Amino acid sequence: MFVRTTMLRALACAVLLPALLSACVTGRNSAPAFTYTTPDLAKGVVVGTVFESSVFEAHGARFGIVSSDPAALEGKSLWLSSHAPAGQVALQNVLPKVPTGKGSTFALQLTPGRYSVIIWLLDYGFRSRYSESSPKPIEFDVVAGKVIYLGRLDANRFLQVASIHDNFEEDIAYLKKNPLLANASIENKALEVREWWLEDALGKEIQERNRAK
């Protein structure tokens, strides 16, 4: 049963990924369509932060999300961006605070069900560079009437690697600036993913060279 379920999820991702990439290339970013602006008890809310660690200019990082039920996203793609959209709180770390970089909170209201983070990218202005397949399934469940924290989706521009990790203690102060979340009970369901590389990532090459010594 486990093998069959895993294969079905992999197939679903393979089918949905081209549409997600097409929407990214053409600029159709539907995150605002799912932004938490008016409470709907029939839906659930997911919150967190997207951050791009960068020594110099942070041009932007994005993480792509799909649903196990394509109808849940109404045929739209869903990308979370480190560039703060309207209604979200911008994050900025400058020296001496490290890592330096920029980011944004997010708060999405979604139809209950299972969702997956399946890809991430870095914007290089003239083009975007995309990640390898995730090292493991990155799934979360949306439950009606609940607010859950997914973690910090963190992209490192120099090493070209991403992680998703628990940064609740720092992020909660930013998230609570949203009036709809100020008094909300937010459940910490942070995802845990390490070493999710871009294709042909510089950091991966450095790591492999060091291991070979």
PDB file of C-alpha atoms in Angstrom:
ATOM      1  CA  MET A   1       0.000   0.000   0.000  1.00  0.00           C
ATOM      2  CA  PHE A   2       2.843   2.394   0.897  1.00  0.00           C
ATOM      3  CA  VAL A   3       4.564   1.810  -2.450  1.00  0.00           C
ATOM      4  CA  ARG A   4       1.327   2.293  -4.374  1.00  0.00           C
ATOM      5  CA  THR A   5       0.547   5.540  -2.510  1.00  0.00           C
ATOM      6  CA  THR A   6       4.059   6.852  -3.114  1.00  0.00           C
ATOM      7  CA  MET A   7       3.816   6.061  -6.836  1.00  0.00           C
ATOM      8  CA  LEU A   8       0.456   7.817  -7.112  1.00  0.00           C
ATOM      9  CA  ARG A   9       1.839  10.918  -5.415  1.00  0.00           C
ATOM     10  CA  ALA A  10       4.868  10.919  -7.695  1.00  0.00           C
ATOM     11  CA  LEU A  11       2.610  10.613 -10.739  1.00  0.00           C
ATOM     12  CA  ALA A  12       0.412  13.463  -9.529  1.00  0.00           C
ATOM     13  CA  CYS A  13       3.473  15.688  -9.084  1.00  0.00           C
ATOM     14  CA  ALA A  14       4.749  14.778 -12.554  1.00  0.00           C
ATOM     15  CA  VAL A  15       1.406  15.775 -14.066  1.00  0.00           C
ATOM     16  CA  LEU A  16       1.103  19.039 -12.123  1.00  0.00           C
ATOM     17  CA  LEU A  17       4.704  20.232 -12.370  1.00  0.00           C
ATOM     18  CA  PRO A  18       4.586  21.367 -16.055  1.00  0.00           C
ATOM     19  CA  ALA A  19       1.558  23.560 -15.337  1.00  0.00           C
ATOM     20  CA  LEU A  20       3.286  25.029 -12.295  1.00  0.00           C
ATOM     21  CA  LEU A  21       6.416  25.840 -14.301  1.00  0.00           C
ATOM     22  CA  SER A  22       4.388  27.298 -17.165  1.00  0.00           C
ATOM     23  CA  ALA A  23       2.596  29.625 -14.789  1.00  0.00           C
ATOM     24  CA  CYS A  24       5.901  30.723 -13.292  1.00  0.00           C
ATOM     25  CA  VAL A  25       7.424  31.493 -16.698  1.00  0.00           C
ATOM     26  CA  THR A  26       4.387  33.473 -17.802  1.00  0.00           C
ATOM     27  CA  GLY A  27       4.150  35.332 -14.502  1.00  0.00           C
ATOM     28  CA  ARG A  28       0.826  33.870 -13.401  1.00  0.00           C
ATOM     29  CA  ASN A  29       1.417  33.771  -9.638  1.00  0.00           C
ATOM     30  CA  SER A  30      -1.861  32.969  -7.909  1.00  0.00           C
ATOM     31  CA  ALA A  31      -0.754  33.273  -4.270  1.00  0.00           C
ATOM     32  CA  PRO A  32      -2.815  36.497  -3.879  1.00  0.00           C
ATOM     33  CA  ALA A  33      -5.933  34.552  -4.891  1.00  0.00           C
ATOM     34  CA  PHE A  34      -5.514  32.395  -1.776  1.00  0.00           C
ATOM     35  CA  THR A  35      -4.305  35.076   0.631  1.00  0.00           C
ATOM     36  CA  TYR A  36      -6.085  35.012   3.980  1.00  0.00           C
ATOM     37  CA  THR A  37      -8.212  38.160   3.933  1.00  0.00           C
ATOM     38  CA  THR A  38     -11.718  37.069   4.959  1.00  0.00           C
ATOM     39  CA  PRO A  39     -12.167  34.150   7.393  1.00  0.00           C
ATOM     40  CA  ASP A  40     -14.014  31.115   6.004  1.00  0.00           C
ATOM     41  CA  LEU A  41     -14.593  28.377   8.607  1.00  0.00           C
ATOM     42  CA  ALA A  42     -14.981  25.801   5.825  1.00  0.00           C
ATOM     43  CA  LYS A  43     -11.318  26.324   4.939  1.00  0.00           C
ATOM     44  CA  GLY A  44      -7.993  26.125   6.753  1.00  0.00           C
ATOM     45  CA  VAL A  45      -5.151  28.618   7.028  1.00  0.00           C
ATOM     46  CA  VAL A  46      -1.436  27.952   6.561  1.00  0.00           C
ATOM     47  CA  VAL A  47       1.191  30.502   7.561  1.00  0.00           C
ATOM     48  CA  GLY A  48       4.965  30.829   7.566  1.00  0.00           C
ATOM     49  CA  THR A  49       7.808  32.791   6.018  1.00  0.00           C
ATOM     50  CA  VAL A  50       9.858  32.664   2.823  1.00  0.00           C
ATOM     51  CA  PHE A  51      13.413  33.962   3.150  1.00  0.00           C
ATOM     52  CA  GLU A  52      16.305  34.385   0.727  1.00  0.00           C
ATOM     53  CA  SER A  53      19.744  34.397   2.361  1.00  0.00           C
ATOM     54  CA  SER A  54      22.072  36.498   0.240  1.00  0.00           C
ATOM     55  CA  VAL A  55      25.452  38.160   0.768  1.00  0.00           C
ATOM     56  CA  PHE A  56      24.707  40.761  -1.910  1.00  0.00           C
ATOM     57  CA  GLU A  57      21.417  41.489  -3.720  1.00  0.00           C
ATOM     58  CA  ALA A  58      18.464  39.205  -3.002  1.00  0.00           C
ATOM     59  CA  HIS A  59      16.669  38.931  -6.352  1.00  0.00           C
ATOM     60  CA  GLY A  60      13.932  36.595  -5.168  1.00  0.00           C
ATOM     61  CA  ALA A  61      13.170  32.995  -4.270  1.00  0.00           C
ATOM     62  CA  ARG A  62       9.927  31.096  -4.813  1.00  0.00           C
ATOM     63  CA  PHE A  63       8.486  27.782  -3.671  1.00  0.00           C
ATOM     64  CA  GLY A  64       5.791  25.953  -5.670  1.00  0.00           C
ATOM     65  CA  ILE A  65       2.839  24.176  -4.050  1.00  0.00           C
ATOM     66  CA  VAL A  66       0.364  21.697  -5.521  1.00  0.00           C
ATOM     67  CA  SER A  67      -2.696  19.921  -4.123  1.00  0.00           C
ATOM     68  CA  SER A  68      -3.518  16.210  -4.264  1.00  0.00           C
ATOM     69  CA  ASP A  69      -6.895  17.455  -5.553  1.00  0.00           C
ATOM     70  CA  PRO A  70      -6.242  19.814  -8.508  1.00  0.00           C
ATOM     71  CA  ALA A  71      -9.708  21.305  -8.092  1.00  0.00           C
ATOM     72  CA  ALA A  72      -8.678  22.656  -4.682  1.00  0.00           C
ATOM     73  CA  LEU A  73      -6.512  25.297  -6.353  1.00  0.00           C
ATOM     74  CA  GLU A  74      -9.167  26.085  -8.959  1.00  0.00           C
ATOM     75  CA  GLY A  75      -6.757  25.340 -11.798  1.00  0.00           C
ATOM     76  CA  LYS A  76      -4.318  28.007 -10.626  1.00  0.00           C
ATOM     77  CA  SER A  77      -0.654  27.648  -9.743  1.00  0.00           C
ATOM     78  CA  LEU A  78       0.556  28.552  -6.279  1.00  0.00           C
ATOM     79  CA  TRP A  79       3.995  30.065  -5.718  1.00  0.00           C
ATOM     80  CA  LEU A  80       5.192  31.544  -2.429  1.00  0.00           C
ATOM     81  CA  SER A  81       7.649  34.406  -2.899  1.00  0.00           C
ATOM     82  CA  SER A  82      10.331  36.031  -0.758  1.00  0.00           C
ATOM     83  CA  HIS A  83       9.150  39.375  -2.179  1.00  0.00           C
ATOM     84  CA  ALA A  84       6.422  40.570   0.172  1.00  0.00           C
ATOM     85  CA  PRO A  85       3.069  40.907  -1.637  1.00  0.00           C
ATOM     86  CA  ALA A  86       0.376  43.326  -0.509  1.00  0.00           C
ATOM     87  CA  GLY A  87      -0.830  42.613   3.013  1.00  0.00           C
ATOM     88  CA  GLN A  88       2.247  40.638   4.081  1.00  0.00           C
ATOM     89  CA  VAL A  89       5.132  41.672   6.334  1.00  0.00           C
ATOM     90  CA  ALA A  90       8.536  42.189   4.713  1.00  0.00           C
ATOM     91  CA  LEU A  91      11.571  40.692   6.465  1.00  0.00           C
ATOM     92  CA  GLN A  92      15.087  42.067   6.162  1.00  0.00           C
ATOM     93  CA  ASN A  93      18.269  40.987   7.924  1.00  0.00           C
ATOM     94  CA  VAL A  94      21.283  43.296   7.780  1.00  0.00           C
ATOM     95  CA  LEU A  95      24.651  42.948   9.496  1.00  0.00           C
ATOM     96  CA  PRO A  96      25.420  42.217  12.271  1.00  0.00           C
ATOM     97  CA  LYS A  97      22.351  39.961  12.112  1.00  0.00           C
ATOM     98  CA  VAL A  98      22.963  36.849  10.024  1.00  0.00           C
ATOM     99  CA  PRO A  99      22.101  35.420   7.647  1.00  0.00           C
ATOM    100  CA  THR A 100      21.627  38.629   5.701  1.00  0.00           C
ATOM    101  CA  GLY A 101      18.796  38.690   3.190  1.00  0.00           C
ATOM    102  CA  LYS A 102      15.151  39.474   2.578  1.00  0.00           C
ATOM    103  CA  GLY A 103      11.868  37.647   2.913  1.00  0.00           C
ATOM    104  CA  SER A 104       8.141  37.768   3.525  1.00  0.00           C
ATOM    105  CA  THR A 105       5.422  36.275   5.644  1.00  0.00           C
ATOM    106  CA  PHE A 106       2.588  34.351   3.993  1.00  0.00           C
ATOM    107  CA  ALA A 107      -0.926  33.484   5.116  1.00  0.00           C
ATOM    108  CA  LEU A 108      -3.030  31.332   2.784  1.00  0.00           C
ATOM    109  CA  GLN A 109      -6.629  30.187   3.148  1.00  0.00           C
ATOM    110  CA  LEU A 110      -7.073  26.841   1.392  1.00  0.00           C
ATOM    111  CA  THR A 111      -9.607  24.101   0.832  1.00  0.00           C
ATOM    112  CA  PRO A 112      -9.034  21.225   3.301  1.00  0.00           C
ATOM    113  CA  GLY A 113      -6.865  18.427   1.957  1.00  0.00           C
ATOM    114  CA  ARG A 114      -3.272  17.384   1.357  1.00  0.00           C
ATOM    115  CA  TYR A 115      -0.772  19.693  -0.313  1.00  0.00           C
ATOM    116  CA  SER A 116       2.887  19.339  -1.308  1.00  0.00           C
ATOM    117  CA  VAL A 117       5.840  21.656  -1.813  1.00  0.00           C
ATOM    118  CA  ILE A 118       7.404  20.197  -4.969  1.00  0.00           C
ATOM    119  CA  ILE A 119       9.879  22.739  -6.357  1.00  0.00           C
ATOM    120  CA  TRP A 120      11.719  25.956  -5.618  1.00  0.00           C
ATOM    121  CA  LEU A 121      13.663  28.453  -7.697  1.00  0.00           C
ATOM    122  CA  LEU A 122      15.991  31.421  -7.576  1.00  0.00           C
ATOM    123  CA  ASP A 123      15.392  34.446  -9.797  1.00  0.00           C
ATOM    124  CA  TYR A 124      18.483  35.645 -11.667  1.00  0.00           C
ATOM    125  CA  GLY A 125      16.722  38.484 -13.458  1.00  0.00           C
ATOM    126  CA  PHE A 126      17.191  37.234 -17.010  1.00  0.00           C
ATOM    127  CA  ARG A 127      16.193  33.677 -16.053  1.00  0.00           C
ATOM    128  CA  SER A 128      15.230  31.438 -13.167  1.00  0.00           C
ATOM    129  CA  ARG A 129      17.085  28.368 -11.945  1.00  0.00           C
ATOM    130  CA  TYR A 130      15.038  25.447 -10.632  1.00  0.00           C
ATOM    131  CA  SER A 131      15.601  22.866  -7.945  1.00  0.00           C
ATOM    132  CA  GLU A 132      16.250  19.172  -8.183  1.00  0.00           C
ATOM    133  CA  SER A 133      13.477  16.847  -7.016  1.00  0.00           C
ATOM    134  CA  SER A 134      12.885  17.178  -3.285  1.00  0.00           C
ATOM    135  CA  PRO A 135      14.911  14.757  -1.121  1.00  0.00           C
ATOM    136  CA  LYS A 136      11.661  13.439   0.360  1.00  0.00           C
ATOM    137  CA  PRO A 137       7.905  14.086   0.014  1.00  0.00           C
ATOM    138  CA  ILE A 138       7.129  17.493   1.539  1.00  0.00           C
ATOM    139  CA  GLU A 139       3.466  17.236   2.457  1.00  0.00           C
ATOM    140  CA  PHE A 140       1.096  19.016   4.805  1.00  0.00           C
ATOM    141  CA  ASP A 141      -2.598  18.737   5.595  1.00  0.00           C
ATOM    142  CA  VAL A 142      -4.998  21.670   5.657  1.00  0.00           C
ATOM    143  CA  VAL A 143      -7.819  21.259   8.179  1.00  0.00           C
ATOM    144  CA  ALA A 144     -10.981  23.371   8.216  1.00  0.00           C
ATOM    145  CA  GLY A 145     -11.014  25.976  10.971  1.00  0.00           C
ATOM    146  CA  LYS A 146      -7.348  25.525  11.934  1.00  0.00           C
ATOM    147  CA  VAL A 147      -4.308  27.751  11.465  1.00  0.00           C
ATOM    148  CA  ILE A 148      -1.013  25.874  11.038  1.00  0.00           C
ATOM    149  CA  TYR A 149       2.569  27.098  10.753  1.00  0.00           C
ATOM    150  CA  LEU A 150       4.577  25.394   7.986  1.00  0.00           C
ATOM    151  CA  GLY A 151       7.994  26.787   8.912  1.00  0.00           C
ATOM    152  CA  ARG A 152      10.556  29.018   7.259  1.00  0.00           C
ATOM    153  CA  LEU A 153      11.103  28.239   3.570  1.00  0.00           C
ATOM    154  CA  ASP A 154      14.721  29.294   3.324  1.00  0.00           C
ATOM    155  CA  ALA A 155      16.759  29.646   0.113  1.00  0.00           C
ATOM    156  CA  ASN A 156      20.513  30.288   0.218  1.00  0.00           C
ATOM    157  CA  ARG A 157      21.586  32.145  -2.923  1.00  0.00           C
ATOM    158  CA  PHE A 158      25.348  31.627  -2.551  1.00  0.00           C
ATOM    159  CA  LEU A 159      25.220  27.860  -1.961  1.00  0.00           C
ATOM    160  CA  GLN A 160      22.070  27.436  -4.107  1.00  0.00           C
ATOM    161  CA  VAL A 161      20.389  25.220  -1.534  1.00  0.00           C
ATOM    162  CA  ALA A 162      17.081  25.424   0.310  1.00  0.00           C
ATOM    163  CA  SER A 163      15.727  24.150   3.582  1.00  0.00           C
ATOM    164  CA  ILE A 164      12.389  24.225   5.354  1.00  0.00           C
ATOM    165  CA  HIS A 165      12.694  24.356   9.118  1.00  0.00           C
ATOM    166  CA  ASP A 166      11.128  25.423  12.401  1.00  0.00           C
ATOM    167  CA  ASN A 167      11.652  29.152  12.963  1.00  0.00           C
ATOM    168  CA  PHE A 168       8.458  29.639  14.933  1.00  0.00           C
ATOM    169  CA  GLU A 169       9.887  31.662  17.824  1.00  0.00           C
ATOM    170  CA  GLU A 170      11.188  34.358  15.482  1.00  0.00           C
ATOM    171  CA  ASP A 171       8.472  34.182  12.813  1.00  0.00           C
ATOM    172  CA  ILE A 172       5.493  34.397  15.164  1.00  0.00           C
ATOM    173  CA  ALA A 173       6.208  38.071  15.924  1.00  0.00           C
ATOM    174  CA  TYR A 174       5.996  38.911  12.213  1.00  0.00           C
ATOM    175  CA  LEU A 175       2.936  36.732  11.616  1.00  0.00           C
ATOM    176  CA  LYS A 176       1.021  38.303  14.510  1.00  0.00           C
ATOM    177  CA  LYS A 177       1.300  41.699  12.790  1.00  0.00           C
ATOM    178  CA  ASN A 178      -1.473  40.464  10.490  1.00  0.00           C
ATOM    179  CA  PRO A 179      -4.710  41.632  12.201  1.00  0.00           C
ATOM    180  CA  LEU A 180      -6.448  38.357  11.286  1.00  0.00           C
ATOM    181  CA  LEU A 181      -3.714  36.379  13.057  1.00  0.00           C
ATOM    182  CA  ALA A 182      -3.141  38.675  16.043  1.00  0.00           C
ATOM    183  CA  ASN A 183      -5.395  36.622  18.336  1.00  0.00           C
ATOM    184  CA  ALA A 184      -5.370  33.355  16.399  1.00  0.00           C
ATOM    185  CA  SER A 185      -4.225  30.057  17.845  1.00  0.00           C
ATOM    186  CA  ILE A 186      -1.416  28.967  15.509  1.00  0.00           C
ATOM    187  CA  GLU A 187      -0.365  25.325  15.651  1.00  0.00           C
ATOM    188  CA  ASN A 188       3.305  24.664  14.962  1.00  0.00           C
ATOM    189  CA  LYS A 189       3.452  21.976  12.255  1.00  0.00           C
ATOM    190  CA  ALA A 190       6.812  23.024  10.827  1.00  0.00           C
ATOM    191  CA  LEU A 191       8.130  20.892   7.988  1.00  0.00           C
ATOM    192  CA  GLU A 192      11.730  19.655   8.109  1.00  0.00           C
ATOM    193  CA  VAL A 193      13.758  19.463   4.897  1.00  0.00           C
ATOM    194  CA  ARG A 194      17.513  19.915   4.478  1.00  0.00           C
ATOM    195  CA  GLU A 195      19.878  20.101   1.498  1.00  0.00           C
ATOM    196  CA  TRP A 196      17.353  20.676  -1.270  1.00  0.00           C
ATOM    197  CA  TRP A 197      19.674  21.787  -4.056  1.00  0.00           C
ATOM    198  CA  LEU A 198      19.240  23.687  -7.273  1.00  0.00           C
ATOM    199  CA  GLU A 199      20.214  21.692 -10.336  1.00  0.00           C
ATOM    200  CA  ASP A 200      24.031  21.861 -10.725  1.00  0.00           C
ATOM    201  CA  ALA A 201      24.289  23.806  -7.470  1.00  0.00           C
ATOM    202  CA  LEU A 202      27.610  25.391  -6.548  1.00  0.00           C
ATOM    203  CA  GLY A 203      27.242  24.356  -2.913  1.00  0.00           C
ATOM    204  CA  LYS A 204      26.692  20.727  -3.842  1.00  0.00           C
ATOM    205  CA  GLU A 205      29.879  20.712  -5.932  1.00  0.00           C
ATOM    206  CA  ILE A 206      31.834  22.206  -3.013  1.00  0.00           C
ATOM    207  CA  GLN A 207      30.382  19.633  -0.625  1.00  0.00           C
ATOM    208  CA  GLU A 208      31.253  16.727  -2.922  1.00  0.00           C
ATOM    209  CA  ARG A 209      34.823  18.010  -3.392  1.00  0.00           C
ATOM    210  CA  ASN A 210      35.298  18.274   0.369  1.00  0.00           C
ATOM    211  CA  ARG A 211      33.978  14.756   0.901  1.00  0.00           C
ATOM    212  CA  ALA A 212      36.392  13.416  -1.713  1.00  0.00           C
ATOM    213  CA  LYS A 213      39.446  14.826   0.098  1.00  0.00           C
TER     214      LYS A 213
END
